[in-house]
Coordinates of C-alpha atoms in Angstrom, one line a residue:
M11 CA 31.3 -64.7 -12.1
L12 CA 31.2 -60.6 -12.6
V13 CA 33.5 -59.3 -14.9
L14 CA 34.0 -55.7 -14.6
I15 CA 36.0 -54.8 -17.6
S16 CA 36.8 -57.4 -20.5
Y17 CA 39.9 -57.7 -21.9
D18 CA 38.6 -57.2 -25.5
N19 CA 37.2 -53.6 -24.2
S20 CA 40.1 -52.6 -22.0
V21 CA 42.2 -50.8 -24.6
I22 CA 38.9 -49.1 -26.1
L23 CA 37.9 -48.0 -22.7
W24 CA 41.5 -46.9 -21.8
W25 CA 41.5 -44.3 -25.1
F26 CA 37.9 -42.6 -23.6
Y27 CA 39.3 -42.4 -20.5
I28 CA 42.4 -40.5 -21.4
L29 CA 40.2 -38.0 -23.6
Y30 CA 37.8 -37.6 -20.8
I31 CA 40.5 -37.1 -18.0
L32 CA 42.3 -34.1 -20.4
M33 CA 38.5 -33.1 -21.0
M34 CA 38.2 -32.4 -17.7
K35 CA 41.3 -30.9 -16.6
K36 CA 40.3 -28.1 -19.0
I37 CA 37.0 -27.6 -17.4
I38 CA 38.8 -27.6 -13.9
T39 CA 41.7 -25.1 -15.2
A40 CA 39.1 -22.7 -16.3
L41 CA 36.7 -23.1 -13.3
L42 CA 40.2 -22.8 -11.2
T43 CA 41.3 -19.7 -12.7
L44 CA 38.1 -18.0 -12.4
A45 CA 37.6 -18.8 -8.6
M46 CA 41.3 -17.3 -8.4
S47 CA 40.2 -14.1 -9.8
I48 CA 37.5 -13.8 -7.7
G49 CA 39.4 -14.8 -4.9
A50 CA 42.0 -12.2 -5.4
G51 CA 39.8 -9.3 -5.4
A52 CA 38.2 -10.1 -2.4
Q53 CA 40.3 -8.5 0.6
D54 CA 39.2 -11.1 3.7
V55 CA 40.0 -14.0 1.6
K56 CA 42.3 -16.6 3.9
S57 CA 45.6 -18.0 2.6
D58 CA 44.0 -21.7 2.7
H59 CA 41.1 -20.6 0.4
N60 CA 42.3 -21.6 -2.9
F61 CA 43.9 -24.8 -1.6
D62 CA 40.0 -25.5 -0.5
I63 CA 39.2 -24.7 -4.1
A64 CA 41.9 -27.0 -6.0
K65 CA 40.9 -29.9 -3.4
N66 CA 37.4 -30.2 -3.8
L67 CA 37.6 -29.9 -7.5
E68 CA 40.1 -32.5 -7.8
V69 CA 37.7 -34.8 -5.3
F70 CA 34.9 -34.0 -7.3
N71 CA 36.9 -35.5 -10.8
A72 CA 38.1 -38.1 -8.9
I73 CA 34.4 -39.4 -7.9
Y74 CA 33.2 -39.3 -11.6
K75 CA 36.2 -41.2 -12.7
N76 CA 35.0 -44.0 -10.3
L77 CA 31.7 -43.8 -11.3
E78 CA 32.6 -43.5 -15.0
M79 CA 34.9 -46.5 -14.7
M80 CA 33.1 -49.1 -12.1
Y81 CA 29.5 -47.8 -11.6
V82 CA 27.0 -50.4 -12.7
D83 CA 25.2 -47.9 -15.4
T84 CA 26.8 -46.1 -18.0
L85 CA 26.5 -42.6 -17.2
D86 CA 25.5 -39.7 -19.7
A87 CA 28.2 -36.7 -18.5
N88 CA 25.8 -33.9 -19.7
V89 CA 23.3 -35.1 -17.2
T90 CA 25.2 -36.1 -14.3
V91 CA 27.8 -33.2 -14.2
G92 CA 24.8 -31.2 -15.4
H93 CA 22.9 -32.1 -12.2
A94 CA 25.6 -31.7 -10.0
I95 CA 26.4 -27.9 -11.4
N96 CA 22.5 -27.1 -11.0
A97 CA 22.5 -28.2 -7.2
M98 CA 25.6 -26.1 -6.5
L99 CA 23.9 -23.2 -7.9
R100 CA 21.0 -23.9 -6.5
S101 CA 22.5 -23.7 -2.9
L102 CA 23.8 -20.2 -3.9
D103 CA 20.6 -18.0 -5.0
P104 CA 17.8 -18.6 -7.5
Y105 CA 19.5 -15.9 -10.2
T106 CA 22.8 -17.7 -10.7
E107 CA 22.6 -20.6 -14.0
Y108 CA 24.0 -22.2 -16.1
Y109 CA 23.3 -22.5 -19.6
P110 CA 25.2 -25.0 -21.8
E111 CA 25.1 -24.7 -25.3
D112 CA 22.1 -26.2 -25.8
K113 CA 20.3 -23.6 -23.6
Q114 CA 21.8 -20.5 -25.4
K115 CA 18.6 -19.5 -27.2
D116 CA 16.7 -19.6 -23.8
L117 CA 19.1 -17.2 -22.2
K118 CA 19.1 -14.8 -25.4
M119 CA 15.1 -14.7 -25.4
Q120 CA 15.6 -14.0 -21.6
L121 CA 17.9 -11.2 -21.9
S122 CA 16.4 -9.6 -24.9
G123 CA 12.7 -10.8 -25.2
K124 CA 13.3 -12.1 -28.7
Y125 CA 12.8 -15.5 -30.0
A126 CA 11.6 -16.9 -33.8
G127 CA 8.8 -18.3 -34.1
I128 CA 5.0 -17.9 -34.6
G129 CA 4.0 -15.4 -31.8
A130 CA 1.1 -17.1 -29.7
M131 CA 0.7 -18.5 -26.5
I132 CA -0.3 -22.2 -26.6
R133 CA -1.6 -24.8 -23.6
Y134 CA -2.5 -28.1 -22.8
H135 CA -6.5 -28.8 -23.1
L136 CA -7.0 -31.5 -20.1
G137 CA -10.7 -32.5 -21.9
L138 CA -9.3 -32.8 -25.4
Q139 CA -6.0 -34.0 -24.3
R140 CA -3.7 -32.4 -26.8
V141 CA -2.2 -29.0 -27.3
V142 CA -4.2 -25.8 -28.4
I143 CA -3.9 -22.2 -29.2
D144 CA -4.4 -20.0 -26.4
E145 CA -3.9 -16.6 -27.7
P146 CA -2.1 -15.2 -30.7
Y147 CA -0.3 -12.1 -30.5
E148 CA -1.2 -8.8 -32.5
G149 CA 0.7 -8.2 -35.8
M150 CA 2.7 -11.8 -35.3
P151 CA 2.7 -14.6 -38.1
A152 CA -0.2 -16.7 -36.3
A153 CA -2.7 -14.1 -36.1
E154 CA -1.5 -13.1 -39.5
A155 CA -2.7 -16.5 -41.0
G156 CA -5.7 -16.7 -39.1
I157 CA -5.1 -19.0 -36.2
R158 CA -7.9 -18.4 -33.7
K159 CA -8.0 -19.3 -29.6
G160 CA -9.2 -22.9 -29.3
D161 CA -7.5 -24.5 -32.1
I162 CA -6.0 -27.7 -31.6
I163 CA -2.6 -28.1 -33.4
L164 CA -2.5 -31.5 -35.2
A165 CA 0.8 -31.3 -37.0
I166 CA 3.9 -29.6 -38.3
D167 CA 4.9 -30.1 -41.3
D168 CA 5.2 -34.3 -41.5
S169 CA 5.1 -34.3 -37.5
V170 CA 2.5 -35.3 -35.5
M171 CA 1.4 -33.3 -32.7
T172 CA -1.6 -34.6 -31.3
D173 CA 0.2 -37.0 -28.3
K174 CA 2.7 -34.5 -27.3
T175 CA 3.8 -32.3 -24.7
V176 CA 3.7 -28.1 -24.6
S177 CA 7.3 -27.7 -24.5
Y178 CA 7.7 -30.5 -27.4
V179 CA 5.4 -28.7 -29.6
S180 CA 6.9 -25.3 -28.6
E181 CA 10.2 -26.0 -29.5
H182 CA 8.7 -27.5 -33.0
L183 CA 6.6 -24.1 -33.7
R184 CA 10.0 -22.0 -33.1
G185 CA 12.8 -22.0 -35.5
E186 CA 15.2 -19.8 -37.7
A187 CA 13.1 -16.8 -38.7
G188 CA 12.8 -16.8 -42.3
T189 CA 11.7 -20.7 -42.2
S190 CA 8.6 -21.9 -43.2
F191 CA 6.6 -25.1 -42.3
V192 CA 2.6 -26.4 -42.7
L193 CA 0.9 -25.7 -39.7
K194 CA -2.3 -28.5 -39.4
V195 CA -5.0 -27.2 -37.4
K196 CA -8.8 -28.6 -36.5
R197 CA -10.9 -25.6 -35.5
P198 CA -13.2 -26.8 -32.8
S199 CA -16.3 -24.8 -33.8
T200 CA -16.4 -25.9 -37.0
G201 CA -14.7 -29.3 -36.9
K202 CA -12.9 -28.6 -40.2
T203 CA -9.0 -29.6 -40.4
L204 CA -7.1 -26.5 -41.6
K205 CA -3.5 -26.4 -42.9
M206 CA -1.6 -23.1 -43.1
K207 CA 1.8 -22.2 -44.1
I208 CA 3.6 -20.1 -41.9
T209 CA 6.8 -18.4 -42.1
R210 CA 8.9 -18.1 -38.9
R211 CA 10.0 -14.6 -37.5
S212 CA 12.1 -12.9 -34.9
I213 CA 9.4 -12.2 -32.3
Q214 CA 9.7 -9.6 -29.7
L215 CA 7.5 -9.9 -26.6
P216 CA 5.5 -6.4 -26.0
D217 CA 6.9 -4.5 -23.5
I218 CA 4.3 -2.3 -23.4
S219 CA 1.1 -4.1 -23.3
Y220 CA -1.1 -0.9 -23.4
Y221 CA -1.2 2.7 -23.0
G222 CA -3.8 5.4 -23.6
L223 CA -5.2 8.4 -22.4
Q224 CA -8.0 8.1 -19.5
P225 CA -10.6 10.3 -19.0
G226 CA -9.7 13.4 -17.2
G227 CA -6.1 13.7 -18.7
I228 CA -4.7 10.8 -17.0
G229 CA -2.1 8.9 -19.0
Y230 CA -1.8 5.1 -18.5
L231 CA 1.1 2.6 -19.1
N232 CA 1.2 -0.9 -18.6
L233 CA 5.2 -1.8 -18.8
T234 CA 5.7 -5.9 -18.5
Q235 CA 9.5 -6.2 -18.8
F236 CA 12.5 -4.2 -19.0
T237 CA 13.9 -5.6 -22.4
E238 CA 16.2 -3.8 -24.5
D239 CA 15.1 -0.5 -25.8
C240 CA 11.9 -0.1 -23.8
S241 CA 12.8 2.9 -22.4
K242 CA 12.2 4.4 -25.8
D243 CA 9.1 2.9 -26.5
V244 CA 8.0 4.5 -22.9
R245 CA 9.4 7.6 -24.1
R246 CA 7.5 7.5 -27.5
A247 CA 4.4 6.7 -25.5
F248 CA 4.4 9.3 -23.0
L249 CA 5.6 11.6 -25.5
D250 CA 2.2 10.7 -27.5
M251 CA -0.2 11.4 -24.6
K252 CA 1.5 14.4 -23.6
R253 CA 0.8 15.7 -27.2
Q254 CA -3.1 14.0 -26.6
G255 CA -3.3 16.3 -23.4
M256 CA -2.1 14.0 -20.8
E257 CA -1.7 16.1 -17.6
K258 CA -1.0 13.1 -15.0
F259 CA 0.6 9.7 -15.6
V260 CA 0.3 6.4 -14.0
L261 CA 2.9 4.2 -14.5
D262 CA 1.8 0.0 -14.2
L263 CA 4.5 -2.0 -13.0
R264 CA 2.4 -4.9 -11.6
D265 CA 3.9 -8.3 -11.8
N266 CA 6.8 -6.4 -13.9
G267 CA 9.9 -9.1 -12.7
G268 CA 12.3 -6.7 -14.2
G269 CA 15.1 -6.7 -16.6
S270 CA 17.7 -4.6 -18.0
L271 CA 19.1 -2.1 -14.9
Q272 CA 20.1 0.3 -17.9
E273 CA 16.7 0.7 -19.4
A274 CA 15.5 1.0 -15.7
I275 CA 17.8 4.3 -15.2
N276 CA 16.6 5.3 -18.9
I277 CA 13.0 5.4 -17.9
V278 CA 13.6 7.3 -14.6
N279 CA 16.1 9.7 -16.3
M280 CA 12.5 10.7 -18.3
F281 CA 11.1 12.3 -15.0
V282 CA 14.3 13.5 -13.1
P283 CA 17.2 16.1 -13.7
K284 CA 20.5 14.9 -15.5
D285 CA 23.8 13.6 -13.8
L286 CA 21.9 12.4 -10.4
L287 CA 23.1 9.3 -8.4
L288 CA 20.4 6.7 -9.1
V289 CA 22.0 2.9 -8.4
R290 CA 25.2 1.9 -6.8
T291 CA 26.5 -1.7 -7.4
V292 CA 28.5 -3.1 -4.9
G293 CA 30.0 -6.6 -4.9
K294 CA 33.4 -8.7 -4.1
V295 CA 35.5 -7.5 -7.0
E296 CA 35.7 -3.8 -6.3
R297 CA 36.7 -3.0 -10.4
A298 CA 33.2 -4.3 -10.9
N299 CA 31.5 -1.6 -8.8
R300 CA 29.6 0.7 -10.3
D301 CA 27.5 3.8 -9.8
Y302 CA 24.7 4.7 -12.5
R303 CA 23.7 8.3 -13.2
T304 CA 21.5 10.2 -15.0
T305 CA 22.9 11.1 -18.4
V306 CA 20.4 13.1 -20.2
E307 CA 17.7 16.0 -19.9
P308 CA 14.3 14.7 -18.3
I309 CA 11.3 15.5 -20.3
D310 CA 9.3 16.3 -17.5
T311 CA 9.9 16.8 -14.1
V312 CA 6.8 18.0 -12.4
M313 CA 3.8 16.6 -14.0
P314 CA 2.4 14.4 -11.2
I315 CA 3.0 10.6 -11.2
V316 CA 1.6 7.2 -9.5
V317 CA 3.3 3.8 -10.0
L318 CA 1.5 0.9 -9.5
V319 CA 3.5 -1.8 -7.5
N320 CA 2.3 -5.5 -6.1
D321 CA 4.5 -8.6 -5.0
G322 CA 5.4 -9.5 -8.3
T323 CA 7.1 -5.9 -9.0
A324 CA 11.3 -7.1 -8.9
S325 CA 14.5 -6.1 -9.7
A326 CA 14.4 -3.3 -12.8
S327 CA 10.9 -2.5 -11.3
E328 CA 12.0 -2.1 -8.4
I329 CA 14.8 0.0 -9.1
T330 CA 12.6 2.1 -11.3
S331 CA 9.5 2.7 -8.4
G332 CA 12.5 2.7 -5.6
S333 CA 14.3 5.5 -7.4
L334 CA 11.0 7.5 -8.2
Q335 CA 10.1 7.2 -4.4
D336 CA 13.5 8.3 -3.3
L337 CA 13.6 10.9 -5.3
D338 CA 10.1 12.3 -4.1
R339 CA 9.4 12.2 -8.2
A340 CA 6.1 9.6 -7.8
V341 CA 3.5 8.4 -5.3
I342 CA 4.2 4.6 -5.1
L343 CA 0.9 3.0 -4.7
G344 CA -0.3 -0.8 -4.3
T345 CA 1.4 -3.3 -2.1
R346 CA 5.3 -4.0 -1.0
T347 CA 7.1 -5.4 -3.9
Y348 CA 9.1 -8.5 -4.4
G349 CA 12.1 -7.3 -2.8
K350 CA 15.3 -8.6 -5.1
G351 CA 18.3 -6.0 -4.8
L352 CA 20.8 -8.8 -6.2
V353 CA 22.3 -8.0 -9.2
Q354 CA 23.3 -10.4 -12.3
L355 CA 26.1 -10.8 -14.9
P356 CA 24.2 -12.0 -17.1
N357 CA 26.5 -13.7 -19.6
V358 CA 30.0 -15.1 -18.1
P359 CA 31.5 -17.1 -21.2
L360 CA 32.6 -20.7 -20.2
P361 CA 34.1 -23.8 -22.0
Y362 CA 32.5 -25.2 -24.7
N363 CA 29.8 -22.6 -25.5
G364 CA 28.5 -22.6 -22.2
N365 CA 27.1 -19.4 -20.4
L366 CA 27.0 -18.6 -16.6
K367 CA 24.3 -16.1 -15.2
L368 CA 26.1 -15.0 -12.3
T369 CA 25.2 -13.2 -8.9
T370 CA 28.1 -10.3 -8.4
G371 CA 26.3 -8.2 -5.8
K372 CA 23.6 -6.1 -4.5
Y373 CA 22.4 -2.8 -5.9
Y374 CA 21.2 0.5 -3.8
I375 CA 19.3 3.0 -4.9
P376 CA 19.1 6.9 -4.6
S377 CA 18.4 7.3 -0.5
G378 CA 21.6 4.2 0.3
R379 CA 19.1 1.4 1.2
C380 CA 18.9 -2.1 -0.2
I381 CA 15.7 -3.8 -0.5
Q382 CA 16.8 -7.3 -0.9
A383 CA 14.3 -9.5 1.1
I384 CA 16.1 -12.5 1.5
N385 CA 19.4 -13.3 2.8
Y386 CA 20.1 -16.9 1.1
K387 CA 22.5 -18.8 3.4
H388 CA 24.7 -20.8 1.4
T389 CA 25.7 -23.9 3.7
Q390 CA 23.1 -27.0 4.5
G391 CA 22.9 -27.1 1.0
G392 CA 21.1 -23.1 0.6
Y393 CA 18.3 -21.9 2.6
T394 CA 16.8 -18.9 2.8
E395 CA 16.0 -16.2 5.5
H396 CA 13.4 -13.3 5.2
V397 CA 14.7 -9.9 6.6
P398 CA 11.7 -9.2 9.3
D399 CA 10.8 -5.8 9.2
S400 CA 12.2 -5.4 13.0
L401 CA 15.9 -5.7 11.7
T402 CA 15.2 -3.2 8.6
R403 CA 16.9 0.3 8.7
V404 CA 15.6 3.9 8.3
F405 CA 16.8 6.1 5.3
H406 CA 15.1 9.4 3.9
T407 CA 14.1 10.7 0.6
A408 CA 15.2 13.6 -1.1
N409 CA 12.7 15.8 0.9
G410 CA 13.4 13.6 4.4
R411 CA 10.6 11.2 4.7
E412 CA 11.5 7.6 5.9
V413 CA 11.8 4.8 3.9
R414 CA 13.5 1.5 5.0
D415 CA 15.5 -0.9 3.5
G416 CA 14.9 -4.9 3.4
G417 CA 11.4 -6.3 2.2
G418 CA 11.4 -4.5 -0.9
I419 CA 9.3 -1.2 -2.0
K420 CA 6.8 0.0 0.8
P421 CA 4.0 1.7 -1.1
D422 CA 3.0 5.3 0.0
V423 CA -0.4 4.6 -0.1
E424 CA -1.3 0.4 0.5
V425 CA -4.1 -0.6 -1.6
K426 CA -4.9 -4.3 -1.7
A427 CA -6.4 -5.8 -5.2
D428 CA -9.3 -7.5 -5.2
S429 CA -8.7 -11.3 -4.5
L430 CA -10.0 -14.3 -6.8
T431 CA -12.7 -16.2 -5.1
N432 CA -12.1 -20.0 -4.6
L433 CA -14.6 -20.7 -7.4
A434 CA -13.2 -18.1 -9.9
F435 CA -9.7 -19.3 -9.4
Y436 CA -10.9 -23.0 -10.3
L437 CA -12.7 -21.6 -13.3
A438 CA -10.0 -19.4 -14.5
S439 CA -6.8 -22.0 -14.0
S440 CA -6.0 -23.8 -16.9
G441 CA -5.5 -27.4 -16.1
R442 CA -7.8 -27.1 -13.4
D443 CA -10.4 -29.7 -14.2
S444 CA -11.1 -31.6 -17.6
T445 CA -14.0 -30.2 -18.4
E446 CA -12.3 -26.9 -19.2
V447 CA -15.3 -25.4 -18.9
M448 CA -14.4 -21.9 -19.1
F449 CA -12.2 -22.1 -22.1
D450 CA -14.4 -24.3 -24.0
W451 CA -17.4 -21.7 -23.9
V452 CA -15.3 -18.5 -24.6
V453 CA -14.1 -20.5 -27.5
N454 CA -17.4 -21.1 -28.4
Y455 CA -18.7 -17.5 -28.2
I456 CA -16.0 -16.3 -30.2
S457 CA -17.4 -18.4 -33.1
H458 CA -20.9 -17.1 -32.8
H459 CA -19.8 -13.5 -32.4
P460 CA -17.6 -12.0 -35.3
T461 CA -17.2 -8.3 -33.7
I462 CA -17.8 -7.3 -30.0
A463 CA -18.1 -3.3 -28.5
A464 CA -14.6 -1.7 -28.0
A465 CA -12.3 -3.2 -25.5
K466 CA -13.0 -0.5 -23.1
D467 CA -16.2 -0.8 -23.4
F468 CA -17.2 -4.8 -23.6
E469 CA -18.8 -6.6 -20.5
V470 CA -20.6 -9.9 -20.6
S471 CA -24.3 -9.8 -20.8
D472 CA -26.4 -11.5 -17.7
A473 CA -27.9 -13.9 -20.7
D474 CA -24.5 -14.9 -21.5
Y475 CA -23.6 -15.3 -18.2
E476 CA -26.4 -17.4 -17.5
S477 CA -25.4 -19.4 -20.6
F478 CA -22.0 -19.5 -19.3
K479 CA -23.7 -20.9 -15.6
Q480 CA -25.5 -23.5 -17.7
A481 CA -22.7 -24.7 -19.1
V482 CA -21.2 -25.2 -15.7
M483 CA -23.9 -27.1 -14.5
K484 CA -24.1 -29.3 -17.3
S485 CA -20.2 -30.1 -17.4
G486 CA -20.0 -31.7 -14.1
F487 CA -17.2 -29.5 -12.5
K488 CA -16.0 -29.6 -9.5
Y489 CA -14.0 -27.6 -7.0
D490 CA -12.8 -28.0 -3.4
R491 CA -14.2 -25.2 -1.4
E492 CA -12.5 -23.8 1.4
S493 CA -15.3 -23.4 3.9
R494 CA -15.7 -27.3 3.4
K495 CA -12.0 -27.8 4.3
Y496 CA -12.1 -25.8 7.7
L497 CA -15.1 -27.5 8.7
D498 CA -13.0 -31.0 8.1
N499 CA -10.4 -29.2 10.2
L500 CA -12.3 -28.1 12.7
V501 CA -14.5 -31.6 13.4
K502 CA -11.0 -33.1 13.7
L503 CA -9.4 -30.7 16.3
A504 CA -13.0 -31.2 18.2
K505 CA -12.9 -34.9 18.3
F506 CA -9.3 -34.7 19.1
E507 CA -9.8 -32.8 22.0
G508 CA -12.9 -34.3 23.2
Y509 CA -15.4 -31.3 22.3
Y510 CA -17.0 -32.8 19.5
D511 CA -20.4 -34.9 20.7
G512 CA -21.3 -32.3 23.0
A513 CA -21.1 -30.1 19.9
K514 CA -22.4 -32.6 17.4
A515 CA -26.0 -30.8 16.7
E516 CA -24.0 -27.6 16.1
F517 CA -21.6 -29.2 14.0
D518 CA -24.5 -30.9 11.9
A519 CA -26.5 -28.1 11.7
L520 CA -23.2 -26.1 10.2
E521 CA -22.8 -28.5 7.5
A522 CA -26.0 -28.6 6.5
K523 CA -25.9 -24.4 6.2
L524 CA -22.4 -25.5 4.3
N525 CA -24.0 -27.7 1.8
H526 CA -22.2 -27.5 -2.0
N527 CA -24.8 -25.8 -3.9
L528 CA -22.7 -24.9 -7.5
D529 CA -25.6 -22.7 -8.3
H530 CA -25.8 -20.8 -5.4
D531 CA -22.1 -20.0 -5.7
L532 CA -22.1 -19.3 -9.5
D533 CA -24.6 -16.6 -8.8
F534 CA -22.6 -15.5 -5.5
N535 CA -19.6 -15.3 -7.8
K536 CA -21.2 -13.5 -10.7
P537 CA -19.3 -10.6 -10.9
I538 CA -15.8 -11.4 -10.4
I539 CA -16.3 -14.2 -13.2
K540 CA -18.0 -12.2 -15.7
Q541 CA -15.0 -10.2 -15.8
L542 CA -12.9 -13.0 -16.1
L543 CA -15.0 -14.3 -19.0
A544 CA -14.7 -10.6 -20.4
A545 CA -10.8 -10.5 -20.5
D546 CA -10.7 -13.8 -22.1
I547 CA -13.1 -12.9 -24.8
V548 CA -11.6 -9.3 -25.5
A549 CA -7.9 -10.8 -25.6
A550 CA -9.4 -13.1 -29.0
Y551 CA -10.6 -9.7 -30.4
Y552 CA -8.2 -6.9 -29.4
Y553 CA -5.3 -9.1 -28.2
Q554 CA -3.5 -8.3 -25.0
R555 CA -3.7 -4.3 -25.0
G556 CA -7.4 -4.6 -25.3
T557 CA -7.4 -6.9 -21.9
V558 CA -5.5 -4.3 -20.0
E559 CA -8.1 -1.6 -21.0
N560 CA -10.8 -3.7 -20.8
A561 CA -9.8 -4.6 -16.9
L562 CA -9.1 -0.9 -16.1
R563 CA -12.9 -0.8 -15.9
N564 CA -12.9 -3.1 -12.5
D565 CA -9.3 -2.2 -11.6
K566 CA -9.3 -1.2 -7.6
Q567 CA -6.0 0.2 -7.5
F568 CA -6.2 2.0 -10.6
A569 CA -9.6 4.0 -9.3
E570 CA -7.2 4.7 -6.3
A571 CA -4.6 6.2 -8.2
V572 CA -7.2 8.1 -10.3
K573 CA -8.6 9.5 -7.2
L574 CA -5.4 10.4 -5.7
L575 CA -4.2 12.1 -8.7
N576 CA -7.3 14.3 -8.8
D577 CA -6.6 15.5 -5.4
S578 CA -3.3 17.5 -5.7
Q579 CA -3.5 18.5 -1.8
R580 CA -3.2 14.6 -1.1
Y581 CA -1.0 14.3 -3.9
K582 CA 1.7 16.8 -2.7
G583 CA 1.3 16.1 1.0
I584 CA 2.1 12.7 0.6
L585 CA 5.6 13.9 -1.0
T586 CA 6.2 15.9 1.7
P587 CA 7.7 14.8 5.0
K588 CA 5.9 14.8 8.7
E589 CA 6.9 17.6 10.9

């Protein structure tokens, strides 16, 4: 016989249920109030809209009540309701997110770029099956304590870390600023176990990874994110290079996912006059719509500027590049940007110390266009539609050049970056192969070289590459060759359509020519693999700034930017509308 609720527990369960209902009513009231206030601001809301909100919230409450009372297993409300909330938000767009009380640190770090910890990137080493140090940040506690790339994390205070995940170790490395702990690591190059006391500090992830004056009076600045006060850092760096003799400027926003809209406004304001409309945000609640204008006098309105962009350039980066394009203040070079034209309110307070990052509208840059590339549909659990080029509309820059909305910022000069070859991708991707041959070789190289050449000059020698090649050959490294995949698919298709038997000899000959030869592949991919090795090695000596500076040696898009800036007639011609 099944017993749902025993007599002895019914009174206790009843009181828990009463408390639960009271709690749920508070949440429903808060959500309903928020929904009502949003509904009141819209002009086209139907009379039964508020009823639908109340009805569905009541149904949700009733479902959970029955689950709590009669479902076969005991439910964790934080998990079950949390999944329901997240599923609802996923049906809207990727940027509307719920942060419960225990995730407030994540939200704070996302908005400010700051956290308290030791300042180091960690990763999981598949061969060792341990979490290891990948890259300490310059001037941070890990680097100051002597932590190196490749150090194996054994323990944090008395907590053993040898069987833990990256997220678990990361969580224990972080903490309150000013707190100390003992970190125990093993150094592979010596086999020694080291203990060091480290004090956590507030870590500000660098917004400028590198800036510096290049040959020919060309200044270069790589901005990685739009965090709080990053515009002040950009201003200082720009003026510093100007004092050194900068005559032309390259602003690198590739793979910059954005951040603060106000910081983007401040950066554009450095190069365009005061009191220009840069961004207009428009949403459902009229009183929340806002115009963003330049508010101070610029520091330079004439210096030629090229902005580098790619498909990882998004949000505030697109506001910056798009505004400079619309105002004909810079030439945009690279590949089409991501296309994020949505605006978020980052900190909507919720009951029980939660927060909601909420998409509230779209933004429009100086020409009047919105560059949102994806329409988010909220039916059928949520799906996306990419805006095709054929449906985009024409707008005009200040000089009268044609630009289009939708699909991100299309560069004035399209230059595609060199793509990573298949072999190079497999060697460089952490966790791709249990041998971890590239990571281990770099760690070994560092242990045998106390110093290396300056970041801008360093390169892996042919002898060193031969050493790496032999290490790969001996490691048992394997990777999937794309040519083999295509051949296998072609054979299947030929058999399906009845052509294989007649062409079998040709297929056999092609298979013989495409036979796997790792020695040949390593020689063929030597230039790109040497660049990857150099980037990893330089980071251990000169940190992120050194990696960026070294990469400029072989940066195809940067080289095209330099060529363009050195051709003033072509530069001006791009910013002039076609007759």
